[in-house]
């Protein structure tokens, strides 16, 4: 039987915990070792995890390995998606690209910049909204700063419409949606309206970087 507690990366086997044949017992320090190694392969040798983000990394890890007991302690619903918020440059996109690798046996999601979706709408119209309202798992990156869509003279809040469609998928089929954003709740409501913001509360677990987190791109 394949051992889901071990992941091979670049010819090196990383142990994320122990496997008794039925269940994986994860070890958070080992998860961090793997995440740092995988991050360097994905984003370059200068990538590093920051001690100041430890609590948030633990919450994300518990969510993605579906540790129901610890998720409950943190008020996280494993059946909802993640809305990862924080200042510009704090590492939201990198983490959402990285975290999906710690449980490769689970259904994966694709990270898509929200602005790319808006640009797609400008070219092909409402089919874009249909395409992202399907049963795939997505993480919409930089939600809320994408431009308004415009197709044949008609304006459309593209991501707002897609979030409504994704909410329906979540309600009916528990299809999860993730997102990253620099905006706070009031700014998101201003961008998408109270109807969408209400649906977002039902769809997402909010996990936030500290507002004083440094810009890691510098």
mmCIF file of C-alpha atoms in Angstrom, residues 7-122:
data_model
loop_
_atom_site.group_PDB
_atom_site.id
_atom_site.type_symbol
_atom_site.label_atom_id
_atom_site.label_comp_id
_atom_site.label_asym_id
_atom_site.label_seq_id
_atom_site.Cartn_x
_atom_site.Cartn_y
_atom_site.Cartn_z
ATOM 1 C CA UNK A 7 6.623 12.314 -0.262
ATOM 2 C CA UNK A 8 9.512 12.041 -2.701
ATOM 3 C CA UNK A 9 10.878 15.332 -3.933
ATOM 4 C CA UNK A 10 13.986 15.748 -6.088
ATOM 5 C CA UNK A 11 15.242 12.281 -5.245
ATOM 6 C CA UNK A 12 14.778 12.837 -1.492
ATOM 7 C CA UNK A 13 12.040 11.125 0.527
ATOM 8 C CA UNK A 14 10.416 13.355 3.151
ATOM 9 C CA UNK A 15 8.444 11.901 6.035
ATOM 10 C CA UNK A 16 5.474 13.984 7.176
ATOM 11 C CA UNK A 17 4.659 11.659 10.052
ATOM 12 C CA UNK A 18 3.776 7.985 10.507
ATOM 13 C CA UNK A 19 1.257 5.742 8.753
ATOM 14 C CA UNK A 20 -0.361 2.758 10.479
ATOM 15 C CA UNK A 21 -1.889 1.352 7.307
ATOM 16 C CA UNK A 22 -5.158 3.230 7.763
ATOM 17 C CA UNK A 23 -4.363 6.698 9.106
ATOM 18 C CA UNK A 24 -1.529 9.216 8.875
ATOM 19 C CA UNK A 25 -0.328 10.758 12.142
ATOM 20 C CA UNK A 26 1.242 13.999 10.985
ATOM 21 C CA UNK A 27 4.191 15.713 12.636
ATOM 22 C CA UNK A 28 4.067 19.502 12.165
ATOM 23 C CA UNK A 29 7.867 20.118 12.366
ATOM 24 C CA UNK A 30 8.345 17.480 9.639
ATOM 25 C CA UNK A 31 5.671 19.172 7.531
ATOM 26 C CA UNK A 32 7.612 22.437 7.830
ATOM 27 C CA UNK A 33 10.824 20.737 6.691
ATOM 28 C CA UNK A 34 9.052 19.416 3.606
ATOM 29 C CA UNK A 35 7.296 22.716 2.872
ATOM 30 C CA UNK A 36 10.566 24.625 2.965
ATOM 31 C CA UNK A 37 12.250 22.125 0.662
ATOM 32 C CA UNK A 38 9.313 22.144 -1.751
ATOM 33 C CA UNK A 39 9.177 25.942 -1.609
ATOM 34 C CA UNK A 40 12.810 26.196 -2.669
ATOM 35 C CA UNK A 41 12.101 23.935 -5.655
ATOM 36 C CA UNK A 42 9.029 25.932 -6.662
ATOM 37 C CA UNK A 43 10.143 29.492 -5.955
ATOM 38 C CA UNK A 44 13.940 29.433 -5.816
ATOM 39 C CA UNK A 45 16.643 28.759 -3.247
ATOM 40 C CA UNK A 46 15.976 32.035 -1.399
ATOM 41 C CA UNK A 47 12.524 30.843 -0.353
ATOM 42 C CA UNK A 48 12.133 30.380 3.379
ATOM 43 C CA UNK A 49 9.337 29.962 5.896
ATOM 44 C CA UNK A 50 9.195 32.666 8.558
ATOM 45 C CA UNK A 51 8.888 31.970 12.267
ATOM 46 C CA UNK A 52 6.420 34.840 12.639
ATOM 47 C CA UNK A 53 3.989 32.942 10.391
ATOM 48 C CA UNK A 54 4.146 29.749 12.458
ATOM 49 C CA UNK A 55 0.638 29.924 13.936
ATOM 50 C CA UNK A 56 -0.923 30.584 10.563
ATOM 51 C CA UNK A 57 1.114 27.782 8.934
ATOM 52 C CA UNK A 58 -0.127 25.395 11.614
ATOM 53 C CA UNK A 59 -3.758 26.344 10.911
ATOM 54 C CA UNK A 60 -3.259 25.908 7.166
ATOM 55 C CA UNK A 61 -1.498 22.575 7.664
ATOM 56 C CA UNK A 62 -4.284 21.271 9.915
ATOM 57 C CA UNK A 63 -6.805 22.303 7.294
ATOM 58 C CA UNK A 64 -5.066 20.707 4.330
ATOM 59 C CA UNK A 65 -4.304 17.436 6.112
ATOM 60 C CA UNK A 66 -7.925 17.499 7.310
ATOM 61 C CA UNK A 67 -7.122 17.267 11.009
ATOM 62 C CA UNK A 68 -10.711 17.689 12.179
ATOM 63 C CA UNK A 69 -9.883 17.832 15.880
ATOM 64 C CA UNK A 70 -7.403 20.700 15.599
ATOM 65 C CA UNK A 71 -9.504 22.480 12.973
ATOM 66 C CA UNK A 72 -12.401 22.484 15.412
ATOM 67 C CA UNK A 73 -10.156 24.011 18.100
ATOM 68 C CA UNK A 74 -9.249 26.801 15.672
ATOM 69 C CA UNK A 75 -12.832 27.326 14.501
ATOM 70 C CA UNK A 76 -12.029 26.046 11.010
ATOM 71 C CA UNK A 77 -14.538 24.038 8.973
ATOM 72 C CA UNK A 78 -12.642 21.518 6.776
ATOM 73 C CA UNK A 79 -15.566 21.448 4.340
ATOM 74 C CA UNK A 80 -15.297 25.178 3.574
ATOM 75 C CA UNK A 81 -12.605 26.834 1.480
ATOM 76 C CA UNK A 82 -9.813 29.101 2.681
ATOM 77 C CA UNK A 83 -9.809 32.889 2.304
ATOM 78 C CA UNK A 84 -6.208 33.857 3.028
ATOM 79 C CA UNK A 85 -5.827 37.562 3.714
ATOM 80 C CA UNK A 86 -2.874 39.789 4.428
ATOM 81 C CA UNK A 87 -0.812 42.769 3.280
ATOM 82 C CA UNK A 88 0.844 42.987 -0.132
ATOM 83 C CA UNK A 89 3.944 40.811 -0.384
ATOM 84 C CA UNK A 90 3.368 38.743 2.760
ATOM 85 C CA UNK A 91 3.440 35.427 0.854
ATOM 86 C CA UNK A 92 -0.234 34.514 0.385
ATOM 87 C CA UNK A 93 0.114 33.298 -3.205
ATOM 88 C CA UNK A 94 3.241 31.246 -2.515
ATOM 89 C CA UNK A 95 1.613 29.530 0.450
ATOM 90 C CA UNK A 96 -1.545 28.621 -1.442
ATOM 91 C CA UNK A 97 0.584 27.212 -4.267
ATOM 92 C CA UNK A 98 2.671 25.333 -1.720
ATOM 93 C CA UNK A 99 0.150 23.957 0.787
ATOM 94 C CA UNK A 100 -1.675 21.808 -1.763
ATOM 95 C CA UNK A 101 1.423 19.562 -1.985
ATOM 96 C CA UNK A 102 1.326 18.253 1.604
ATOM 97 C CA UNK A 103 -1.654 16.015 0.872
ATOM 98 C CA UNK A 104 -1.205 14.921 -2.766
ATOM 99 C CA UNK A 105 -3.688 12.066 -2.259
ATOM 100 C CA UNK A 106 -6.491 14.616 -1.822
ATOM 101 C CA UNK A 107 -8.278 16.471 -4.591
ATOM 102 C CA UNK A 108 -6.107 19.329 -5.863
ATOM 103 C CA UNK A 109 -7.008 22.902 -6.779
ATOM 104 C CA UNK A 110 -5.665 25.256 -9.418
ATOM 105 C CA UNK A 111 -4.395 28.735 -8.485
ATOM 106 C CA UNK A 112 -5.734 31.329 -10.962
ATOM 107 C CA UNK A 113 -5.106 35.121 -10.776
ATOM 108 C CA UNK A 114 -8.474 36.886 -10.591
ATOM 109 C CA UNK A 115 -7.255 39.537 -13.034
ATOM 110 C CA UNK A 116 -6.626 36.823 -15.672
ATOM 111 C CA UNK A 117 -10.238 35.712 -15.328
ATOM 112 C CA UNK A 118 -11.455 39.290 -15.832
ATOM 113 C CA UNK A 119 -9.271 39.614 -18.949
ATOM 114 C CA UNK A 120 -10.652 36.306 -20.242
ATOM 115 C CA UNK A 121 -14.184 37.649 -19.846
ATOM 116 C CA UNK A 122 -13.240 40.677 -21.962
#
